[in-house]
Short mmCIF file of C-alpha atoms in Angstrom, two decimals:
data_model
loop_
_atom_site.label_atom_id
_atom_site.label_comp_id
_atom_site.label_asym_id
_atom_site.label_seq_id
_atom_site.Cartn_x
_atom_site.Cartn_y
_atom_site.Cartn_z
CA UNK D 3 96.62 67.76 103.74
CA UNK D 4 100.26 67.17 105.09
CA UNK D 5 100.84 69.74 107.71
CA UNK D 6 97.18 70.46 108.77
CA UNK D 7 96.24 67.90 110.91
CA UNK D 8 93.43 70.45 112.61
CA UNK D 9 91.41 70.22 109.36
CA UNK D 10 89.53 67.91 107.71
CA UNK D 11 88.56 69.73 104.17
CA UNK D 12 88.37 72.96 102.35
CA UNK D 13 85.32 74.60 101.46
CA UNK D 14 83.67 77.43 98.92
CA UNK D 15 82.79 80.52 101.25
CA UNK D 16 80.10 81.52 98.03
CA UNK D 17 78.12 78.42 97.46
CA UNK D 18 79.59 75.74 100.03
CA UNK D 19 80.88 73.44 97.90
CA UNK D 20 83.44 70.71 99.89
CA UNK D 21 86.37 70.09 99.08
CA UNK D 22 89.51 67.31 100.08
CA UNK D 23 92.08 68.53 102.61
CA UNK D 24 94.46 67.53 99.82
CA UNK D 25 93.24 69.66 97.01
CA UNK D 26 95.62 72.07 95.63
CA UNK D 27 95.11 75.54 96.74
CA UNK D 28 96.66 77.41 93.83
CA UNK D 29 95.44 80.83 93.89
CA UNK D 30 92.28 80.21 91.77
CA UNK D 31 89.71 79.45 94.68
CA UNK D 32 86.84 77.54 94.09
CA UNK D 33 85.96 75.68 90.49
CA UNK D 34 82.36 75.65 90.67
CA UNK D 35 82.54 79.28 91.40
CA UNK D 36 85.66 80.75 88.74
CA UNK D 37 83.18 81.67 85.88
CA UNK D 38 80.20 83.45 87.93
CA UNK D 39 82.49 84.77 90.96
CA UNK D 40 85.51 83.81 91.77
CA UNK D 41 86.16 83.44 95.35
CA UNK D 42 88.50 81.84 97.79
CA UNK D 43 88.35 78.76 99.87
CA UNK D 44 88.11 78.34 103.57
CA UNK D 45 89.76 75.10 106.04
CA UNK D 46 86.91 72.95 107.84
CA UNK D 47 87.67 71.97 111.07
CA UNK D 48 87.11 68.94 112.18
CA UNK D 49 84.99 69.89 115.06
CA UNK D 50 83.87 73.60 116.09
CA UNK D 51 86.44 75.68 116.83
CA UNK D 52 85.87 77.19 120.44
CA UNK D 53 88.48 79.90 120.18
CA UNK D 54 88.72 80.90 123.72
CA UNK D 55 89.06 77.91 125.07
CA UNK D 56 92.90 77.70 126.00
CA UNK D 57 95.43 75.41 127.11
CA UNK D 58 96.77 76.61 130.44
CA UNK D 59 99.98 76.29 129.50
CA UNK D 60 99.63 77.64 126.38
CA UNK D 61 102.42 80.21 124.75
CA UNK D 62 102.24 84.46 125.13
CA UNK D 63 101.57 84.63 121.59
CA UNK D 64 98.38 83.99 118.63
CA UNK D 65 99.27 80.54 119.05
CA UNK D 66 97.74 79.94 122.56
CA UNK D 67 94.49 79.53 120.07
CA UNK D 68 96.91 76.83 118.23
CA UNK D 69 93.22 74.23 118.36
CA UNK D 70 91.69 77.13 116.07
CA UNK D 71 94.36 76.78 113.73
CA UNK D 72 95.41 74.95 110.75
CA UNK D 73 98.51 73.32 112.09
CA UNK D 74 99.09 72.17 115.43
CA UNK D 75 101.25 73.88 117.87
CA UNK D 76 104.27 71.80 117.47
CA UNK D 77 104.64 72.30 113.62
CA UNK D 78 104.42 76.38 114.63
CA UNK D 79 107.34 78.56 113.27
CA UNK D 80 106.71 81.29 115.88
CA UNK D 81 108.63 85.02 116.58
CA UNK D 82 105.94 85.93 119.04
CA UNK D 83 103.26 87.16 117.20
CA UNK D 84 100.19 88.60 118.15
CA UNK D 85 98.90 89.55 122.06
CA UNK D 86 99.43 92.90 120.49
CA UNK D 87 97.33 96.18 122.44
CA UNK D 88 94.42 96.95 122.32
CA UNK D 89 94.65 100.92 123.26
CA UNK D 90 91.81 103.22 124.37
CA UNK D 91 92.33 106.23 122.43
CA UNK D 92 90.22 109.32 124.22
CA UNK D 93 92.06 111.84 122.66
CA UNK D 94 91.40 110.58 118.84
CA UNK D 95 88.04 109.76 119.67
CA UNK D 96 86.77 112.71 120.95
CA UNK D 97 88.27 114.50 117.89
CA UNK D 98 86.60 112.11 115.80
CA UNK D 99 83.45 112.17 117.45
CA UNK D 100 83.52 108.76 118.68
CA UNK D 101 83.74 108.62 122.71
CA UNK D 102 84.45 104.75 122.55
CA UNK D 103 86.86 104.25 120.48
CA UNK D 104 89.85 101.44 120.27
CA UNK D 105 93.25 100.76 118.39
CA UNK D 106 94.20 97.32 118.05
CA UNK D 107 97.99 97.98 116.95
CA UNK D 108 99.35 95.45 115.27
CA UNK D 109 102.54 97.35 114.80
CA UNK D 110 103.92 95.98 117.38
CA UNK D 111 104.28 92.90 115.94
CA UNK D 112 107.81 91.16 115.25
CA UNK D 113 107.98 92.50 111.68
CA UNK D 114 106.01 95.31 112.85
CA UNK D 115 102.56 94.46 110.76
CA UNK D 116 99.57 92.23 110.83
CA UNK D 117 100.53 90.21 108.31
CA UNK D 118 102.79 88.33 110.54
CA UNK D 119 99.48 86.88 111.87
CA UNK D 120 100.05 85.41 107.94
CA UNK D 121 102.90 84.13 107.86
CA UNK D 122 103.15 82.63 110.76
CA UNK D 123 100.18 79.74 109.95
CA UNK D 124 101.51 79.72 106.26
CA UNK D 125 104.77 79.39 106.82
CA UNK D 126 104.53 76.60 109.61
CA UNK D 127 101.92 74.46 106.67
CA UNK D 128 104.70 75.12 104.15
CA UNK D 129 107.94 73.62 106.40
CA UNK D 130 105.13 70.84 108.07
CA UNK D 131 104.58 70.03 104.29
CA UNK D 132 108.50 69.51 103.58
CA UNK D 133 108.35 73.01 101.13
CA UNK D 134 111.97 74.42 100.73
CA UNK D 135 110.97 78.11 99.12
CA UNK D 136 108.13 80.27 100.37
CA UNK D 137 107.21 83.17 97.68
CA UNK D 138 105.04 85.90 97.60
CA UNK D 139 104.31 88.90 95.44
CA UNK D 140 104.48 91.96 97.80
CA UNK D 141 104.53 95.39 98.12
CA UNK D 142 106.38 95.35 101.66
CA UNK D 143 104.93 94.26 104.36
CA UNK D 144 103.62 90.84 103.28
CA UNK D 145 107.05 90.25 101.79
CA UNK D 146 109.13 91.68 105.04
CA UNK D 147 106.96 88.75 107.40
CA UNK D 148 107.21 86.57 104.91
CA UNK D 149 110.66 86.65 104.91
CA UNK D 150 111.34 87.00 108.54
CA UNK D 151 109.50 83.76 109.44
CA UNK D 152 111.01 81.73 106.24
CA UNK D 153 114.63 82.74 107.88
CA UNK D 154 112.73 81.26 111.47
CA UNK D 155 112.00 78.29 109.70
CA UNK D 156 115.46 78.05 107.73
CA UNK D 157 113.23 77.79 104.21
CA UNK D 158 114.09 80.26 101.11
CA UNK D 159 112.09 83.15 100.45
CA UNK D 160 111.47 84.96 97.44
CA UNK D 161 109.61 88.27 97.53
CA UNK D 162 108.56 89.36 93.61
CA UNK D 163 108.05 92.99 93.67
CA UNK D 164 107.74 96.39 91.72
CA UNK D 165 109.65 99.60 91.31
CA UNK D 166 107.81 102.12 93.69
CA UNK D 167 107.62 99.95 96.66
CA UNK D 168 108.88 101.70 99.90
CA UNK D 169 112.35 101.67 100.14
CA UNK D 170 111.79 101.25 103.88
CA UNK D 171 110.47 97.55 103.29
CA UNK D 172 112.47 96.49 100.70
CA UNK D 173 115.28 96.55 102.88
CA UNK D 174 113.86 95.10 105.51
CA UNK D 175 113.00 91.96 103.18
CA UNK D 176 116.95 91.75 102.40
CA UNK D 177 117.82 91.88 105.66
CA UNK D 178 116.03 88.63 106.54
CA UNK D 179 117.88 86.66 103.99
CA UNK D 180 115.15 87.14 101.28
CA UNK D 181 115.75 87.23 97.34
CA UNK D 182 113.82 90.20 96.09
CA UNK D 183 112.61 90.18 92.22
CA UNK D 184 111.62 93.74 91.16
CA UNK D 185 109.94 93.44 87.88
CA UNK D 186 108.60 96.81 85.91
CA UNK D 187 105.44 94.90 84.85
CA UNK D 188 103.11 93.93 88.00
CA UNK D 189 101.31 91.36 86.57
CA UNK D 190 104.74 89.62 85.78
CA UNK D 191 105.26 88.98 89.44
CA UNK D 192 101.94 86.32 88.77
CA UNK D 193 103.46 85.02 86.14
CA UNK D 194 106.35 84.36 87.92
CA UNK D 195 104.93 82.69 90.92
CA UNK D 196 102.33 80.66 88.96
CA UNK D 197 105.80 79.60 86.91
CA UNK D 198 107.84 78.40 90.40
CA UNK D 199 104.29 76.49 91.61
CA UNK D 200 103.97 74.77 88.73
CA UNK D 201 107.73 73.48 88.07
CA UNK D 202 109.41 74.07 91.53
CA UNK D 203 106.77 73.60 94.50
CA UNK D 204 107.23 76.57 95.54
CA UNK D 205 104.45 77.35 98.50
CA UNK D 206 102.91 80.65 97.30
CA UNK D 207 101.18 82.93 99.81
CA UNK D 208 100.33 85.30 98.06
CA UNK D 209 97.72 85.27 95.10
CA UNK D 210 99.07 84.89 91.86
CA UNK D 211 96.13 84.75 89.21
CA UNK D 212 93.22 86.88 88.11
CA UNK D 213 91.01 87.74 88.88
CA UNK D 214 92.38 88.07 92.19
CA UNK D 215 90.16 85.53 95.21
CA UNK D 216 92.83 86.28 98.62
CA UNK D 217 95.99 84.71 99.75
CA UNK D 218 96.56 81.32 101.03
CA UNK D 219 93.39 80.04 102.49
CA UNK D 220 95.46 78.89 105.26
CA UNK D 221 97.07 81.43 105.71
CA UNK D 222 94.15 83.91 106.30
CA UNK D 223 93.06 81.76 109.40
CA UNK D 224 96.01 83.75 111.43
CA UNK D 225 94.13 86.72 110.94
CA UNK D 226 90.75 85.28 113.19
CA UNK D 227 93.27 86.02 116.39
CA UNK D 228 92.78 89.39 115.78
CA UNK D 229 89.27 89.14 116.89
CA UNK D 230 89.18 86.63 119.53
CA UNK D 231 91.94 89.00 121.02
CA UNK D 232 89.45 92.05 120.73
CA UNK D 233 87.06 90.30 122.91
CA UNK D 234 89.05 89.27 125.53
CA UNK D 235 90.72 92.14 125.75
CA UNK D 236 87.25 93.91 125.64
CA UNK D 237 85.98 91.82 128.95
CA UNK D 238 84.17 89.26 126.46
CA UNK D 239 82.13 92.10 124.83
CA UNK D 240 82.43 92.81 120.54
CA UNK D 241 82.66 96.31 120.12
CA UNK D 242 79.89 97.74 117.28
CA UNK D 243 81.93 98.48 114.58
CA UNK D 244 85.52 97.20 113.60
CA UNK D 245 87.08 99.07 110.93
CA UNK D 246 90.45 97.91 108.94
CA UNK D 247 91.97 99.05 105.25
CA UNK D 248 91.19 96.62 103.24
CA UNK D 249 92.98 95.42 100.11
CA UNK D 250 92.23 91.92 99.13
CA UNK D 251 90.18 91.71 102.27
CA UNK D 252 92.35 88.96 103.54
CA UNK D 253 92.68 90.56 107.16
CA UNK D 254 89.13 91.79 106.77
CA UNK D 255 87.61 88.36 106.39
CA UNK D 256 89.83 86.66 108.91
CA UNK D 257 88.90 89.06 111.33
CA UNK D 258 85.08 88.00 110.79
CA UNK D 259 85.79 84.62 110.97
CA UNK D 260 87.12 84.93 113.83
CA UNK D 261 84.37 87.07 115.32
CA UNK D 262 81.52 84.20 113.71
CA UNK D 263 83.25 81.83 115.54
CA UNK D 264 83.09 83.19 119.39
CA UNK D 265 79.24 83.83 117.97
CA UNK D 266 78.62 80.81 117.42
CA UNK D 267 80.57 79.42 120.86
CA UNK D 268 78.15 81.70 122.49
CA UNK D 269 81.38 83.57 123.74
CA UNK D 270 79.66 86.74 122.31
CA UNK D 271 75.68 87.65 122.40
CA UNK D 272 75.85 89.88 119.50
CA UNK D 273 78.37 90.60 116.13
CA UNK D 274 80.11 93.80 115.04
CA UNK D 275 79.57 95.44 112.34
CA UNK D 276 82.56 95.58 109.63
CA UNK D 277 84.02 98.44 107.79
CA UNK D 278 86.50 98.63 104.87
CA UNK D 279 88.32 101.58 104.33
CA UNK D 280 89.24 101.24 100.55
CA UNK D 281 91.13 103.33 97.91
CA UNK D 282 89.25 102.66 94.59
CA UNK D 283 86.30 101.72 95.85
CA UNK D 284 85.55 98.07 94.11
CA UNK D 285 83.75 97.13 97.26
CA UNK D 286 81.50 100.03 97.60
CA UNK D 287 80.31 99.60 93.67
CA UNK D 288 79.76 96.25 94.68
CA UNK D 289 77.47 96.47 97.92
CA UNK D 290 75.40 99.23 95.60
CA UNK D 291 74.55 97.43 92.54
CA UNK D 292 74.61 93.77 94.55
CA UNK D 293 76.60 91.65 92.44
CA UNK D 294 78.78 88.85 93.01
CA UNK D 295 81.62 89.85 91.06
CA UNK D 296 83.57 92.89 92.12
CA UNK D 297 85.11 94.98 88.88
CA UNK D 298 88.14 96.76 88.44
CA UNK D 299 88.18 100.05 88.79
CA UNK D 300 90.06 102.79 86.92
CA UNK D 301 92.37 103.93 89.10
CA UNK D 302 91.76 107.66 89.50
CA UNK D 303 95.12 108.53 91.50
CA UNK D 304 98.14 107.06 92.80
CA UNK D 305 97.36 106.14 96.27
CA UNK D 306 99.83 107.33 99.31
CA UNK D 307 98.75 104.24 100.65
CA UNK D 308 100.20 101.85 98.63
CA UNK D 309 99.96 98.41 100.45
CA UNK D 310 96.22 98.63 99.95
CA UNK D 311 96.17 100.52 96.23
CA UNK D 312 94.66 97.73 93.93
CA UNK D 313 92.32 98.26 91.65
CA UNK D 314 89.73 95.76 92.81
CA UNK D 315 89.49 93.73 95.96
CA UNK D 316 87.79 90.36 96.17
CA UNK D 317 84.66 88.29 97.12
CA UNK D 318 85.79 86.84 100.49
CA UNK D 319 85.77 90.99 101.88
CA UNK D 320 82.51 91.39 100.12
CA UNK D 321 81.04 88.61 101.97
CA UNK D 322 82.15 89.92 105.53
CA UNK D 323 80.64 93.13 104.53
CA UNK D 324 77.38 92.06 103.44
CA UNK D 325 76.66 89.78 106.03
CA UNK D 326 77.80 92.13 109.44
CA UNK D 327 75.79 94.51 107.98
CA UNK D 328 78.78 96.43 107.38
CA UNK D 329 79.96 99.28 104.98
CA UNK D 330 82.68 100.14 102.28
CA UNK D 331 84.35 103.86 102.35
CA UNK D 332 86.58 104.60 99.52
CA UNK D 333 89.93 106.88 100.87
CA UNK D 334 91.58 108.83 99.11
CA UNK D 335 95.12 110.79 99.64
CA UNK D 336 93.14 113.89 101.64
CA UNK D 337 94.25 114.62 105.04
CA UNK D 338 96.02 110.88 105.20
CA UNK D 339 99.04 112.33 106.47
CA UNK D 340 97.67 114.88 108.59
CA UNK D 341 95.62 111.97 110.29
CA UNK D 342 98.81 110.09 110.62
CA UNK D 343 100.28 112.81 112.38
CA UNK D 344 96.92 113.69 114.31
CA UNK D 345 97.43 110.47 115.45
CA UNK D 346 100.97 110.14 116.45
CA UNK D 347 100.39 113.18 118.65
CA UNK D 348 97.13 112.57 120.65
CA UNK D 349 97.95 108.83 121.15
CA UNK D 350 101.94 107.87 120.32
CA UNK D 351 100.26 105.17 117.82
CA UNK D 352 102.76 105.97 114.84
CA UNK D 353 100.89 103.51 112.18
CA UNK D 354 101.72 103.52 108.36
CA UNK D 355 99.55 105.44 105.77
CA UNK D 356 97.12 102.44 104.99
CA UNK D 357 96.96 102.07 108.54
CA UNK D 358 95.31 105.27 108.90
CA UNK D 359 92.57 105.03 106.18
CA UNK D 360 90.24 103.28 108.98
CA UNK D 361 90.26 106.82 110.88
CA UNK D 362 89.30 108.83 107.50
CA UNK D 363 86.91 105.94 107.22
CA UNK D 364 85.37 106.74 110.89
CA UNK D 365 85.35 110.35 110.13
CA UNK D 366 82.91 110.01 106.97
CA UNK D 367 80.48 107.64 108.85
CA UNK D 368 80.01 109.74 111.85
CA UNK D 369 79.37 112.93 109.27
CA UNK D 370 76.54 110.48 107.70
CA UNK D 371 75.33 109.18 110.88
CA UNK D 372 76.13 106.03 110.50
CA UNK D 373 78.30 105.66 113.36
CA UNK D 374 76.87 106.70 116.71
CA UNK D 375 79.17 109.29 119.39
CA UNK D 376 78.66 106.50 121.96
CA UNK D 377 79.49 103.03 119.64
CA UNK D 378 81.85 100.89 120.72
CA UNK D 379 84.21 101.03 117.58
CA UNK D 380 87.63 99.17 117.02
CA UNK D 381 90.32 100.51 114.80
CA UNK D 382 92.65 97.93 113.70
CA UNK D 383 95.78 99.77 112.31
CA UNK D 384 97.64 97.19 110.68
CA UNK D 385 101.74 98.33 110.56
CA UNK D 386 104.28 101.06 111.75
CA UNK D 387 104.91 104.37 110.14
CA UNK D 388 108.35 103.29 110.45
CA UNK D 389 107.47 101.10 106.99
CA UNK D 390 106.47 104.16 105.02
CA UNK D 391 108.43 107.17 106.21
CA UNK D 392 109.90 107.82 102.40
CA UNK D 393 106.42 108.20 101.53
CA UNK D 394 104.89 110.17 104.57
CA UNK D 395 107.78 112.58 105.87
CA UNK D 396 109.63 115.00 103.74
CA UNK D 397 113.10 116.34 104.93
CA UNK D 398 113.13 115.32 108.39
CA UNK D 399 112.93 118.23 110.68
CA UNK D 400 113.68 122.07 109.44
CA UNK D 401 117.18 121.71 109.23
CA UNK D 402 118.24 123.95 112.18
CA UNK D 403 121.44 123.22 114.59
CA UNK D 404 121.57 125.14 118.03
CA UNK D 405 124.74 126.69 118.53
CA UNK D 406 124.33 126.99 122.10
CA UNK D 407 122.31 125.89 125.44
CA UNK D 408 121.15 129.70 125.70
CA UNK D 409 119.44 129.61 121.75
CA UNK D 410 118.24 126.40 122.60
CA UNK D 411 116.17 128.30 125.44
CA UNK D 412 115.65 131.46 123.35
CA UNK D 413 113.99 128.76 120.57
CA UNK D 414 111.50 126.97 123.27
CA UNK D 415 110.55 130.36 124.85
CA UNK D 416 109.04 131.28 121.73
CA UNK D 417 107.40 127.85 120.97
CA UNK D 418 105.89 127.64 124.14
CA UNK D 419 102.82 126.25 123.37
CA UNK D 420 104.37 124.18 120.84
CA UNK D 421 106.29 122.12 123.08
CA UNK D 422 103.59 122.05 125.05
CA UNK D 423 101.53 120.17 122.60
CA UNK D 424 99.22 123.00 121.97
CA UNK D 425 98.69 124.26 118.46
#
């Protein structure tokens, strides 16, 4: 496969069929698999991947694991990604009822999400492949990174979208260049995008048929960073639980990837256990009743968190689930922006609504046990609340203007223990 000279195939993560390195990866995931379950495709590398093995010279960014990667390091279109912090969070945690726990926060980012992890591998396999338009079909932030690294790579970008997406996004995708399609009908961004493969080669990242396996199967390998960045940042330990919101499970599963592979280098002696904080609950239906195939699900309310709203997530986050052991907790809108806020205060993470579902998550498994008060547990929150503030804040403050120094005083004698962070 042009542009991928780290890989030597493709292969079914259900039944482990192989595959060329130059079959087509167009959104449909594995043939064998398409009737019974469909389900995405993953690269083979040509030798095992030792993630933590680094070049000494290697860059300050997710590409110092460049050997673990699709695409070698000189075909990278790069803003910096990744190295991003992983912060101890006392306050939170105590709150929560979790002494150990993390926040891996990708907000800080160059486009301020994960999903630069993304489009960083996808992007550098479309330009190494001589693509001229990168697409995707995005609610915001996998169209904002999209678009930030096709303006790195000078490529076009088109970013098919709906009416309801946060305004906040949308014009951060036209500020890198991007042409954004709003369409009223969702499933006409697929149709789109399925359209533009088929007559225009344009790379598509995102998916674009149904039922739905993932993103770019290339693409997704970004995401294993996130984990071999836990551990080292961790002192070479994998904390017990990692819990992320979870969509299409794209992050979800690269993240588990990338926690099999240090397993399997014996950089690790034991795995975490995963956790999805959903909205509809697909995946939790799924891990009950056992099947294969996940099924949509009626969608019972609109979801604050919008970014991770769809009806019915996918195989490849099943799979990560079911084999760390791990657990599915549907979130709804409930206390999402109060634990946003919670947040913001007791640790100056300001994350975006999805981003917070992984807390709500943590909170329900600790009232069922399920989580112990001394696990090791790793919150990934995956973009700023700078992304989502039409949808989280109201009118911005209460509207009062001092009119002098000596009200200003008056104001903060009586709000003593508010500006001293007490409630």
């Amino acid at each position: 496969m042009p542009g991928c000279a780290n890989i030597i195939g493709l292969s079914c993560i259900r039944c482990g069929a192989s595959y060329s390195a130059s079959t087509e990866i167009d959104s449909r995931g594995c043939p064998a698999c398409r009737e019974a379950a469909p389900v995405n495709l993953k690269a083979v590398y040509a030798s095992p991947v030792d993630p933590l093995s680094i070049a000494p010279n290697a860059p300050r960014s997710m590409w110092r694991y460049a050997h673990a990667l699709p695409c070698l390091l000189d075909d990278a279109v790069s803003l910096g990604e990744g190295q991003t912090p992983l912060i101890e969070a006392a306050r939170i945690g105590r709150a929560l009822g979790v002494r150990n726990l993390f926040v891996k926060d990708e907000g800080r980012n160059p486009t301020w999400s994960h999903k630069d992890r993304f489009s960083t591998v996808a992007v550098s396999v479309a330009r190494a492949q001589g693509s001229k338009v990168v697409a995707t079909a995005s609610s915001g932030n996998a169209g904002a990174s999209l678009a930030a690294y096709a303006a790195r790579a000078g490529l076009g970008c088109v970013v098919a979208t709906f009416g309801g997406a946060a305004n906040a996004m949308l014009a951060q995708i036209r500020k890198y260049g991007a042409t954004v399609l709003p369409l009223a009908n969702k499933m006409d961004r697929w149709t789109l995008l399925a359209e533009a493969a088929t007559h225009y080669g344009w790379f598509i990242a995102s998916p674009y048929h149904a039922p739905v396996v993932g993103s770019h199967a290339l693409g997704i390998e970004g995401y294993k960073t996130i984990a071999y960045e836990i551990v080292e940042q961790s002192g070479g330990i994998a904390p017990d639980w990692c819990v992320l919101p979870v969509c299409y499970g794209d992050a979800l599963f690269g993240v588990w990837t990338g926690f099999q592979e240090l397993f399997a280098q014996g950089a690790i002696s034991r795995l975490p256990r995963m956790v999805a904080a959903e909205v509809h609950g697909s995946l939790a239906q799924a891990l009950t009743t056992g099947s294969d195939r996940l099924e949509e699900r009626k969608l019972a309310f609109e979801s604050l968190a919008v970014s991770i709203g769809a009806p019915r997530s996918t195989y490849q986050a099943l799979k990560a689930l079911r084999e760390s052991s791990g657990r599915a907790v549907p979130v709804n809108n409930d206390g999402l922006v109060e634990m946003q806020q919670r947040l913001a205060h007791a640790e100056g993470i300001f994350a975006e609504l999805a981003s917070v579902t992984p807390f709500l998550a943590i909170v329900r498994l600790r009232e069922e046990r399920v989580i112990a008060p001394d696990d090791h547990v790793v919150a990934v929150a995956t973009a700023s609340g700078l992304k989502d503030l039409d949808r989280s804040v109201g009118q911005a403050g209460d509207g009062t203007i001092f009119r002098s120094t000596g009200e200003a005083w008056d104001w903060l004698g009586h709000n003593a223990r508010l500006v001293a962070g007490q409630s």
